Coordinates of C-alpha atoms and ligand atoms in Angstrom, one line a residue:
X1 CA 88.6 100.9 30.4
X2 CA 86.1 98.0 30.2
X3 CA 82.3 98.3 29.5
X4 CA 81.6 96.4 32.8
X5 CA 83.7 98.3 35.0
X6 CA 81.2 100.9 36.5
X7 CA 80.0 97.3 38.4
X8 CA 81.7 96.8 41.5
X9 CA 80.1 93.8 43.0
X10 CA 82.1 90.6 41.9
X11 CA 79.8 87.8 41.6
X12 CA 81.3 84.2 43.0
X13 CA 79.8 81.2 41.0
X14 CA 80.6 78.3 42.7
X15 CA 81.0 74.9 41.1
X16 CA 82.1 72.7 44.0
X17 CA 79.2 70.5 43.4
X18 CA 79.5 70.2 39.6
X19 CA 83.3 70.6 37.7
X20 CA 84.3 69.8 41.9
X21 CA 82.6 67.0 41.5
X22 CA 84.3 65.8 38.3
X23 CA 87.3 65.3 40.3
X24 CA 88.5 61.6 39.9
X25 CA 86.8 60.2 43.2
X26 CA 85.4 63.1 44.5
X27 CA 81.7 62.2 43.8
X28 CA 78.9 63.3 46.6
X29 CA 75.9 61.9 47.3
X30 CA 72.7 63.9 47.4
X31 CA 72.9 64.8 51.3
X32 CA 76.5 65.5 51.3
X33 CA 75.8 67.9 48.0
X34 CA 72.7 69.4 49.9
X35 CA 75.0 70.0 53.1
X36 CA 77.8 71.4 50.8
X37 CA 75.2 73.7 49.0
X38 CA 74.1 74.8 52.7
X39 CA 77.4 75.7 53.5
X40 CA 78.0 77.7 50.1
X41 CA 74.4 79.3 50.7
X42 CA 75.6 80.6 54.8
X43 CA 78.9 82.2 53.5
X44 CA 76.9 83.7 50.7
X45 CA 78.4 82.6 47.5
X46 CA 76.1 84.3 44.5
X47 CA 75.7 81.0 42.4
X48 CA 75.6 77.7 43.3
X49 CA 76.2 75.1 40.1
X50 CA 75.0 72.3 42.1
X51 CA 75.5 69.5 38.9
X52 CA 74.6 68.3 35.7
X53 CA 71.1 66.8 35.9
X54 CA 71.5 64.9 32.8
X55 CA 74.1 62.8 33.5
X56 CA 72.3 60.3 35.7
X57 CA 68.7 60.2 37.8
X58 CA 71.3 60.7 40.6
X59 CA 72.9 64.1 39.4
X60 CA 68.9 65.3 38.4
X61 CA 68.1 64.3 42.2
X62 CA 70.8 66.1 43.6
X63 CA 70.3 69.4 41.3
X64 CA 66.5 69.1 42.6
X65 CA 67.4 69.0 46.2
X66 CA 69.5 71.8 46.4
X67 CA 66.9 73.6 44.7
X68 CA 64.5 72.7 47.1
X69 CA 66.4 74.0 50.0
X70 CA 68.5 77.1 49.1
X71 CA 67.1 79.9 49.4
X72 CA 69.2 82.9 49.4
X73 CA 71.8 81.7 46.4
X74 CA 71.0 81.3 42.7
X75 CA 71.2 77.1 41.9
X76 CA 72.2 76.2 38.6
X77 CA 72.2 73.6 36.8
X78 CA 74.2 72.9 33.7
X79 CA 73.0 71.2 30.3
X80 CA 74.7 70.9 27.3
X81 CA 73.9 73.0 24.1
X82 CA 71.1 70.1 23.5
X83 CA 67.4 70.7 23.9
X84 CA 66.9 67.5 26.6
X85 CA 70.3 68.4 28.5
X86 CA 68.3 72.1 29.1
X87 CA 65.0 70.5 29.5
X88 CA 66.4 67.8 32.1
X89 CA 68.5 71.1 34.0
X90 CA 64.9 73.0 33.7
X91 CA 63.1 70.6 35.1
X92 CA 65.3 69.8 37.8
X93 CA 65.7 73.5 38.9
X94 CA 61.8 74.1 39.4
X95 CA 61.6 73.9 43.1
X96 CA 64.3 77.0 43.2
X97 CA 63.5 80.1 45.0
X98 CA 66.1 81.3 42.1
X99 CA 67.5 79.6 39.2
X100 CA 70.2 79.7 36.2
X101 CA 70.6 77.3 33.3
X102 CA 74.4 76.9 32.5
X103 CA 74.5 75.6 28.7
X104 CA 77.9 75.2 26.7
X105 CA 79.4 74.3 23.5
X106 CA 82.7 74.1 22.4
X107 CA 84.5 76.6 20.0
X108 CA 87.8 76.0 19.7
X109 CA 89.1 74.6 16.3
X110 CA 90.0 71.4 17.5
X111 CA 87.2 70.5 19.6
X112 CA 84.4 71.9 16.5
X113 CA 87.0 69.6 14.2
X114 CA 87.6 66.6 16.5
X115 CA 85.3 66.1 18.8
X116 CA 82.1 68.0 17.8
X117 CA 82.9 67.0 14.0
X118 CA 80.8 70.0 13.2
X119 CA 81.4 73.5 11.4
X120 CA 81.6 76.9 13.4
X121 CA 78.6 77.8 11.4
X122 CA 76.5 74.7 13.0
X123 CA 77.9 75.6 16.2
X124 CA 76.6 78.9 16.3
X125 CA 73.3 77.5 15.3
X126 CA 72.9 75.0 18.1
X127 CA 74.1 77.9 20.6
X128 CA 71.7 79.9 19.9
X129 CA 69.0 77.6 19.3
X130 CA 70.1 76.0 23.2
X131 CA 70.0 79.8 24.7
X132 CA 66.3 80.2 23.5
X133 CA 65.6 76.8 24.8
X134 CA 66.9 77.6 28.0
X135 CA 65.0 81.1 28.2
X136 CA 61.8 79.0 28.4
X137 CA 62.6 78.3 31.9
X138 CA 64.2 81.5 33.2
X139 CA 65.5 84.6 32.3
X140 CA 68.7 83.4 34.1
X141 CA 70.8 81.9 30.9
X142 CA 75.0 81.7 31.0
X143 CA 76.6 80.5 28.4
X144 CA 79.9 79.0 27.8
X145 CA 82.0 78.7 24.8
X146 CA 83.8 75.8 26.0
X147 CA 87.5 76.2 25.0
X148 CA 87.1 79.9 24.8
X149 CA 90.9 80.2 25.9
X150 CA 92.0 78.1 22.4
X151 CA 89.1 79.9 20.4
X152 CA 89.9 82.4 17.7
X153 CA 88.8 85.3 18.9
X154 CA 86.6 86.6 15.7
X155 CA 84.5 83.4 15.7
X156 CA 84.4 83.8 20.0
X157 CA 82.7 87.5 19.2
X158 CA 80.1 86.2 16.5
X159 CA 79.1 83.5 18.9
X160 CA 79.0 85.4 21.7
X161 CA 77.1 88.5 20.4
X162 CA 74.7 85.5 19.1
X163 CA 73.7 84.5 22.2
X164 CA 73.7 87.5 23.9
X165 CA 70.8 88.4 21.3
X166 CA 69.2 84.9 21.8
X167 CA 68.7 85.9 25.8
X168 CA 72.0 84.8 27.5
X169 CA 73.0 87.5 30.6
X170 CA 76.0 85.9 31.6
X171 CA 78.5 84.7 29.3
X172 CA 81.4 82.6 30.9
X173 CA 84.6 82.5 29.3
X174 CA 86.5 79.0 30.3
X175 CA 90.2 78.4 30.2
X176 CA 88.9 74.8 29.7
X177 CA 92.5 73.1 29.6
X178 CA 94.4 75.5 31.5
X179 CA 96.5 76.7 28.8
X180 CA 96.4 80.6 29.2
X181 CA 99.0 83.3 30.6
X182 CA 97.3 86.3 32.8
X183 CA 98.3 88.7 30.4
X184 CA 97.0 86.9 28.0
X185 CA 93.7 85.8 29.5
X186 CA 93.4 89.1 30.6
X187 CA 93.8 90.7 27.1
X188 CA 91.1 88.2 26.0
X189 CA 88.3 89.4 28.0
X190 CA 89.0 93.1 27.2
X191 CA 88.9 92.4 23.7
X192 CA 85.5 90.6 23.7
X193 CA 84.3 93.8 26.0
X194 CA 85.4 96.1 23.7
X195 CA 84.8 94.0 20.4
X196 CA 81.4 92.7 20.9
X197 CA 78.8 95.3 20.6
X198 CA 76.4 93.9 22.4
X199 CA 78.7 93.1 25.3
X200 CA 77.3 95.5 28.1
X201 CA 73.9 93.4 27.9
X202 CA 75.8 90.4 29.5
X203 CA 78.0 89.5 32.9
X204 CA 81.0 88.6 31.9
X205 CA 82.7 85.8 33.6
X206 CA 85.7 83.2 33.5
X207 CA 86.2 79.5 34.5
X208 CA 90.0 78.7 34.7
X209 CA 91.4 75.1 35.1
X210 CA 94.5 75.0 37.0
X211 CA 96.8 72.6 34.8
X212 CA 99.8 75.2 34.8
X213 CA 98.9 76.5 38.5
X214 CA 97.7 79.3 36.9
X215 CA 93.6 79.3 37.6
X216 CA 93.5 82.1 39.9
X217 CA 96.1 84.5 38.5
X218 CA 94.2 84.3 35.1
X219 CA 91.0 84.5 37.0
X220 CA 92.3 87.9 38.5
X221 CA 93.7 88.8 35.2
X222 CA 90.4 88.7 33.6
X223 CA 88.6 90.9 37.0
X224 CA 91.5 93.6 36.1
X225 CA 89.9 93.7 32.7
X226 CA 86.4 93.6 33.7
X227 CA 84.9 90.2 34.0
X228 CA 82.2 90.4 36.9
X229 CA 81.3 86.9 37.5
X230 CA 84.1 84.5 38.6
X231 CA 83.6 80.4 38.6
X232 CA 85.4 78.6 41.1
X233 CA 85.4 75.8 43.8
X234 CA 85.9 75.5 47.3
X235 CA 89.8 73.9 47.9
X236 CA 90.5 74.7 43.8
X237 CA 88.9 71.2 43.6
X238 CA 87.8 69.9 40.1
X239 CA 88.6 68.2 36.6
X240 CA 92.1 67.2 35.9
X241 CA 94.7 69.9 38.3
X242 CA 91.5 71.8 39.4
X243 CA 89.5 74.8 39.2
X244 CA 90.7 78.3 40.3
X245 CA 90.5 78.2 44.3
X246 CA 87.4 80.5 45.4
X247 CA 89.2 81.1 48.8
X248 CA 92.6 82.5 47.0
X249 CA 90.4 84.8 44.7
X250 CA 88.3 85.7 46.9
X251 CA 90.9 86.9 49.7
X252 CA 93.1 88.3 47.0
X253 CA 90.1 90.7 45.6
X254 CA 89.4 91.8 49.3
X255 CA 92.6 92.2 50.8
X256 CA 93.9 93.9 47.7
X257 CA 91.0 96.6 47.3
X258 CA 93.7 99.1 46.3
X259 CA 94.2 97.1 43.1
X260 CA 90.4 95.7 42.4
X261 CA 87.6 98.1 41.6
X262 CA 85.8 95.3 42.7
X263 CA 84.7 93.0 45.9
X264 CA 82.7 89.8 46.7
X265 CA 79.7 90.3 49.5
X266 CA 80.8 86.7 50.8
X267 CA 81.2 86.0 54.5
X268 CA 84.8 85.4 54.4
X269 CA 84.7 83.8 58.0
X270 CA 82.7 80.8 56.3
X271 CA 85.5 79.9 54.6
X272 CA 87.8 77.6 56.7
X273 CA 84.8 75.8 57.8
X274 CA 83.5 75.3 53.8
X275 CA 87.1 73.7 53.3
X276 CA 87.0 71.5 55.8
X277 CA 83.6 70.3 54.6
X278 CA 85.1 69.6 51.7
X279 CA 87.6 68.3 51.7
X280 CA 86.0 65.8 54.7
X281 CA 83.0 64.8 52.0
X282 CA 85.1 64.2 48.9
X283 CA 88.3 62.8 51.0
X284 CA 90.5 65.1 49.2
X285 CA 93.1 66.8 51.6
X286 CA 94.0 70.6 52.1
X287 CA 97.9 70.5 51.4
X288 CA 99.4 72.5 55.1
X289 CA 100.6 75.0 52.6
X290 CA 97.9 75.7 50.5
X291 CA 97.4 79.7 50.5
X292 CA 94.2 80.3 53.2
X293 CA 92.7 77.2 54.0
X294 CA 96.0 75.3 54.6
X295 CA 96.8 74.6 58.2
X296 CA 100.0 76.1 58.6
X297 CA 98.8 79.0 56.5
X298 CA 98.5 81.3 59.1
X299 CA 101.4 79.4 61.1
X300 CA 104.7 80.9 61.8
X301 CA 107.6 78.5 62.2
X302 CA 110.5 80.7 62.1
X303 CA 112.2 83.0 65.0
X304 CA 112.5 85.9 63.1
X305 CA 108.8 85.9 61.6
X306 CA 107.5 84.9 65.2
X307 CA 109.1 88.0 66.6
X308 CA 107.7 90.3 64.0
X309 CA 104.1 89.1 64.3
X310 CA 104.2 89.3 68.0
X311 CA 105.7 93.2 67.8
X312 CA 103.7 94.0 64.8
X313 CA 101.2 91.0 63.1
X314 CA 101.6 93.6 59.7
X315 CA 104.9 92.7 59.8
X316 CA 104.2 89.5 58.1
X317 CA 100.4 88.8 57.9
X318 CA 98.5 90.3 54.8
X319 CA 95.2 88.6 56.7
X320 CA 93.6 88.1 59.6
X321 CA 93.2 84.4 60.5
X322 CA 90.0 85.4 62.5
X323 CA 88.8 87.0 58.8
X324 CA 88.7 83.2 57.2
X325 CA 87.7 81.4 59.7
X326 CA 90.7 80.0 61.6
X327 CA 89.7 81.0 64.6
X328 CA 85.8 79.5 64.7
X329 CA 87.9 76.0 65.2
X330 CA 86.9 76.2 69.2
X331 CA 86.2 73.2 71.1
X332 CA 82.6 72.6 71.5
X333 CA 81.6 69.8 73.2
X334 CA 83.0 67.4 75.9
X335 CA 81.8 64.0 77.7
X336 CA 79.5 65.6 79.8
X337 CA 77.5 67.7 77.0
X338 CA 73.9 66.8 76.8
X339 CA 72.2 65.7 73.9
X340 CA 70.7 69.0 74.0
X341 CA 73.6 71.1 73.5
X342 CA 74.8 68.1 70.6
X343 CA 71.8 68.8 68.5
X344 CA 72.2 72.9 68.8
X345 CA 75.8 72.9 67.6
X346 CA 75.0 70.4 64.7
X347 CA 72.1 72.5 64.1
X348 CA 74.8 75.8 63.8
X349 CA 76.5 73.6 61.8
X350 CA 73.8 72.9 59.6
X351 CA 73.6 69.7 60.1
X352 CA 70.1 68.8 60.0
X353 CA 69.1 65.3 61.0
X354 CA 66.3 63.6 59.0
X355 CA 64.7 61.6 62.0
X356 CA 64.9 61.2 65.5
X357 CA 66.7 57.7 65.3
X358 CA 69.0 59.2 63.2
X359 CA 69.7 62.0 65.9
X360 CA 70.2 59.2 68.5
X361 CA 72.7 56.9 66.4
X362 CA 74.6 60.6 65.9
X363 CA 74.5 61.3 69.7
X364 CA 75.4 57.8 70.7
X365 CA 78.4 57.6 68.2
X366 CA 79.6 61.0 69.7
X367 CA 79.1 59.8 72.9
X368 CA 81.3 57.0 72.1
X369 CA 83.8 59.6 70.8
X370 CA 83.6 61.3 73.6
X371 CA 85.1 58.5 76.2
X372 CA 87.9 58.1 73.9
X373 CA 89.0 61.9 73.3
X374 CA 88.6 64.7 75.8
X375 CA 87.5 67.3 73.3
X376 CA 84.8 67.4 70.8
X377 CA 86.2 70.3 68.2
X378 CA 83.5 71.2 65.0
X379 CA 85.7 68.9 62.9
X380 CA 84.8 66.1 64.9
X381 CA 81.2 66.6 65.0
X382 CA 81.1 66.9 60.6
X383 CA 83.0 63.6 60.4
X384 CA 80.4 61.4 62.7
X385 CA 78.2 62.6 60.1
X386 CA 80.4 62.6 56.9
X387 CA 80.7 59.0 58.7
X388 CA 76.7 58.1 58.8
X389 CA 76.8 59.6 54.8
X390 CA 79.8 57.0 54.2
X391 CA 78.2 54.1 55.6
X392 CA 74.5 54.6 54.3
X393 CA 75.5 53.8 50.9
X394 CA 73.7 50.4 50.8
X395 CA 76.9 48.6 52.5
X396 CA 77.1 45.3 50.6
X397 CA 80.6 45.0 53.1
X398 CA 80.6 45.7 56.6
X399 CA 83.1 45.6 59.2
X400 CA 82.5 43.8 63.0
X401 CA 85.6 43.2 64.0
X402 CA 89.6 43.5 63.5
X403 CA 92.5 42.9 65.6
X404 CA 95.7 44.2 64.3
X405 CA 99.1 42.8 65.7
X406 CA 102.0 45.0 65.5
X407 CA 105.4 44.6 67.3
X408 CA 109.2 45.1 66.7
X409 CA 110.7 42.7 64.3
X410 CA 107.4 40.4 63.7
X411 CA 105.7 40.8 60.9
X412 CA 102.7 42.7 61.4
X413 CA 98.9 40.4 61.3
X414 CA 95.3 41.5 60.7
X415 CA 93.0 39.2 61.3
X416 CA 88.7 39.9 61.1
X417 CA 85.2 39.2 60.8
X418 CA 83.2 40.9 58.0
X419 CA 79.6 41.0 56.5
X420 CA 79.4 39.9 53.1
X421 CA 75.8 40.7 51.5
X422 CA 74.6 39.0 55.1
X423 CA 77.4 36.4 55.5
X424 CA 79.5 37.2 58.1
X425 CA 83.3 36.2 57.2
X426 CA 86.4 35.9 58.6
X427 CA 90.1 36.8 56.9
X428 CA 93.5 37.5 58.1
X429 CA 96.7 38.2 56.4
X430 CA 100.3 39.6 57.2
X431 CA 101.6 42.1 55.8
X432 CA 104.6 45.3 55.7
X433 CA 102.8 47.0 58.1
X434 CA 99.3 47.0 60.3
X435 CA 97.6 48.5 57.0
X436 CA 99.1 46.8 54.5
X437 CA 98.1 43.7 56.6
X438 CA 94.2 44.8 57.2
X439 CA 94.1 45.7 53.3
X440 CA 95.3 42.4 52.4
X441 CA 93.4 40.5 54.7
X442 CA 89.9 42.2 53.1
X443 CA 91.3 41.5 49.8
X444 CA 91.4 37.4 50.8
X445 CA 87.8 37.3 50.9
X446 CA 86.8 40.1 48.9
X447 CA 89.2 39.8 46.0
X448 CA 88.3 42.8 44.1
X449 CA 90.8 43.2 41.5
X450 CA 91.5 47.2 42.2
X451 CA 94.4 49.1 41.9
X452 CA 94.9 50.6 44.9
X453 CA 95.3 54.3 44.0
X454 CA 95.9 56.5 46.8
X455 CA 96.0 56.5 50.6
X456 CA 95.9 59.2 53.2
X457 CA 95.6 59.8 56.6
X458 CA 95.1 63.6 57.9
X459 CA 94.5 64.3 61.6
X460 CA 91.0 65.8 61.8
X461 CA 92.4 68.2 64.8
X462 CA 95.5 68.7 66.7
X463 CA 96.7 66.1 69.2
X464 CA 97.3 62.4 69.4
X465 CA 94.3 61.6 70.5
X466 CA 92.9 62.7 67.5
X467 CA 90.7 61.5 64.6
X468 CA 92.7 60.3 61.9
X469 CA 90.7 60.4 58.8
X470 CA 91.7 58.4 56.0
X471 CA 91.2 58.4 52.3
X472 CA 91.4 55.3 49.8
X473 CA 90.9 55.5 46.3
X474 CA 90.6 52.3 44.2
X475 CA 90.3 51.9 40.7
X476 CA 88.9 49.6 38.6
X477 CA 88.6 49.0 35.0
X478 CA 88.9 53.3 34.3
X479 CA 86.2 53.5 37.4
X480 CA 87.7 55.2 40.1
X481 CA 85.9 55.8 43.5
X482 CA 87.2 57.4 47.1
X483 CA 86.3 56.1 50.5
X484 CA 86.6 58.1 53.7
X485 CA 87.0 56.4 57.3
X486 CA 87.6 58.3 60.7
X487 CA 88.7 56.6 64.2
X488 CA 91.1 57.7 67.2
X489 CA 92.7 54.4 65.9
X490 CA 94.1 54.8 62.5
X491 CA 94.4 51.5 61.4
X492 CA 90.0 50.8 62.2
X493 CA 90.1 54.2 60.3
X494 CA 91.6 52.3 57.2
X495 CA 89.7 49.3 57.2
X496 CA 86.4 51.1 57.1
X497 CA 87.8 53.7 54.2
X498 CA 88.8 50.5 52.5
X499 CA 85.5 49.2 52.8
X500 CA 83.4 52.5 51.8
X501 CA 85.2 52.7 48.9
X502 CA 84.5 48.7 48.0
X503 CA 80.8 49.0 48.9
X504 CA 80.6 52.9 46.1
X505 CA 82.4 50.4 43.6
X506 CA 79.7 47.7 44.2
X507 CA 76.8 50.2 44.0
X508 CA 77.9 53.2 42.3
X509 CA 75.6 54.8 39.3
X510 CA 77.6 55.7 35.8
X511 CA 77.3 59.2 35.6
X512 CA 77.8 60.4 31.9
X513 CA 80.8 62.9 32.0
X514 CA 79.2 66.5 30.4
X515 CA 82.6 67.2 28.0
X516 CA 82.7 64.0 26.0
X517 CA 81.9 64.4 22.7
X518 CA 79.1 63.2 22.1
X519 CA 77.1 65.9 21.5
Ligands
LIG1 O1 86.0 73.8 31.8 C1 85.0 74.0 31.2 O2 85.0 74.4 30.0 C2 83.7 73.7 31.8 C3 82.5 74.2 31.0 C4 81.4 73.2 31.1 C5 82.1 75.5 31.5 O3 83.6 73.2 32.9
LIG2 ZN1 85.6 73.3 33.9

């Protein structure tokens, strides 16, 4: 039995907005991470790590914000094991109602060896010296071995018991590369419970990367065996295959109650609106499969389940869809909805707008959206403002106009008129298809010299007249950057995620990356 396990709340750290964010092409800006963090903050996630403040004036910004306006979560903000990492986090964290500094160092033998380039014992010393730094600003410290899950386990106790003495009250144990089995994971954390005598002083907690699909079950692992705290982001997103998916752990602890001692106080009807969110803000899409937040994860295709459902829905749902959200996707608004009723449901969306121009742009753009679809669903309403985010990012390229000619056996045309910097343009091209066309058209005049990475188009809601959002992801020279574009008319949805994603590679900050080793 584990020293923590007379605790039965689980506490849910999320880290959409930081290890989320290191996602190739999944960067936020400081609104979308400030409407993200709203989000986390309404379905009542414990901890929010909302970035890295040192990594760029952008990052500090954004930590700052959220910490301005979140109220009833924890903000973090994480620094590396260095005095102005934890003086930058400290500093950005002020304006929070509550705050915790997140600092790390790396423990395994190969990262001390190779990429620190510095002994365990010199290690220990800059943890605990980081911790005490860190206690200047609150009483709210985690610390991370980084590489716990490759760390031999005597030196993980010595460092851990370390810090615990230096002031840390959580201690988070990542899987940082994704390497561990449950079992094994799990066997882990009850060791360092039962090893480290000064473990019941501290929250235990776990961070699992997902590069063998095996985040959550290791995350669960390590609950059976008395972690407390579990770090996770919304859709799994985050570095390399992900972080372990806060939905899937969080639904598993609650509908298996029999198994955990344990449960989550989140507001598991937040969820499916969170995703969405998301994966809208970042343009990474929600596979239809994925457990939870998936669309067809509550759908049932075949005869034989159909028929069970409708006789008995135990027969073959563990959940409710209703108890994640599923079924809050209700149409809203319609053509004739006032601007009155517009600004209410943004408002229960948390969508605040900044001025009242920027209220009337919103309401004329959905009024626009409203002659071309009959119904206005929640989805729609987040993208015409994931939209105005997109497009505020000082747009060096603009799009006026584009016709597109498509028709059996002719090869398909794009010809347009773009702003460059102020100069309007024009550019056509043919191409396979009515995308391919529009892409290479931009590229006559734009000639950007990107790889063209990855493009997706997801209906935002059911029906052909539908949004189609689309993703693009362009790299360039290692840089990689997303844009996002939404229209009833896919190919205009295109062009303008096209576009986006030129205009973030034309203005973007460099962020520095918290694991390189350059500590
Ligand atoms: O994966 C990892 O080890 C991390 C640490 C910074 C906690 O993200
Ligand atoms: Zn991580």
């Amino acid at each position: 039995m584990s020293k923590n396990s007379n605790n039965d709340k689980l506490i849910i750290f999320d880290t959409t907005l930081r290890d989320g964010e290191q996602s190739p092409g999944a960067s936020m800006t400081k609104d979308e991470k400030v409407r993200i963090a709203k989000a986390l903050e309404k379905m009542r996630v414990d901890i929010i790590e909302a970035g890295f403040p040192i990594a760029s004036q952008g990052d500090f910004e954004s930590v700052q914000a959220v910490a301005k306006v979140i109220k009833n979560s924890t903000v973090c903000g994480l620094a590396r094991a260095l005095e102005k990492d934890i003086n930058r986090a400290g500093e950005a964290l002020k304006p929070a109602a509550s705050s915790r500094i997140h600092t790390f160092i790396a423990t395994s033998p190969i990262h001390m060896k190779m990429k620190l380039r510095m002994e365990p014992d010199q290690v220990l010393e800059q943890a605990v010296r980081s911790v005490k730094q860190a206690c200047k600003f609150t009483d709210n410290v985690e610390f991370s071995p980084e590489d716990a899950g490759r760390s031999e386990l005597d030196f993980l106790c010595r460092i851990i018991e370390a810090v615990i003495d230096a002031g840390a009250t959580t201690i988070n144990i990542p899987d940082t590369v994704g390497y561990n089995i449950p079992f094994q994971f799990g066997d882990l954390i009850k060791n360092l419970l039962e090893r480290i005598p000064n473990a019941g002083k501290a929250i235990f907690s776990v961070h699992c990367h997902n590069d063998l699909g095996l985040a959550v079950g290791n995350s669960l692992s390590a609950v059976l065996n008395g972690a407390r705290q579990v770090e996770c982001t919304v859709n799994g997103l985050g570095e390399r295959a992900g972080n372990a998916s806060l939905e899937e752990v969080v639904m598993a602890v609650r509908t298996r109650q029999d198994v955990f001692s344990c449960d989550t106080t989140l507001d598991t009807t937040q969820i499916v609106t969170c995703s969405k969110m998301v994966s809208s803000i970042t343009g990474f899409p929600v596979q239809p499969n994925k457990a939870i937040v998936g669309a067809n994860a509550f759908a049932h295709e075949s005869g034989i389940h159909q028929d069970g459902v409708l006789k008995s829905r135990e027969t073959y749902e563990i959940m409710r869809a209703e108890d994640v959200g599923w079924s809050a996707n209700r149409m809203v608004l319609g053509k004739h909805s006032g601007r009155n009723a517009f600004k209410t449901r943004m408002k229960e969306l948390n969508i605040d707008f900044e001025s009242e121009q920027e209220l009337n742009d919103t309401f004329s753009r959905f009024k626009d959206l409203a002659d071309k679809k009959h119904e206005i669903f929640d989805e729609d309403l987040q993208a015409l403002v994931a939209e105005t985010n997109w497009s505020a990012e000082n747009e060096h390229f603009k799009l006026i106009s584009l016709k597109v000619c498509s028709e059996t056996g002719e090869t398909p045309n794009a010809s347009m008129v773009l702003d460059m910097g102020g100069n309007e343009v024009t550019a056509s091209s043919d191409g396979s298809g009515p995308v391919d066309a529009v892409f290479r058209a931009i590229e006559t005049v734009v000639n950007s010299e990107t790889e063209l990475q990855l493009y997706s188009v997801n209906a935002i809601t059911s029906g052909t007249d539908a949004q189609g959002e689309v993703t693009v992801r362009l790299e360039k020279a290692g840089r990689i950057v997303s844009g996002q574009g939404a229209d009833t008319d896919i190919v205009i949805a295109s062009a303008k995620a096209y576009i986006n994603a030129l205009n973030k590679l034309v203005t973007g900050d460099e962020r520095e990356h918290p694991q390189r080793g350059d500590v």
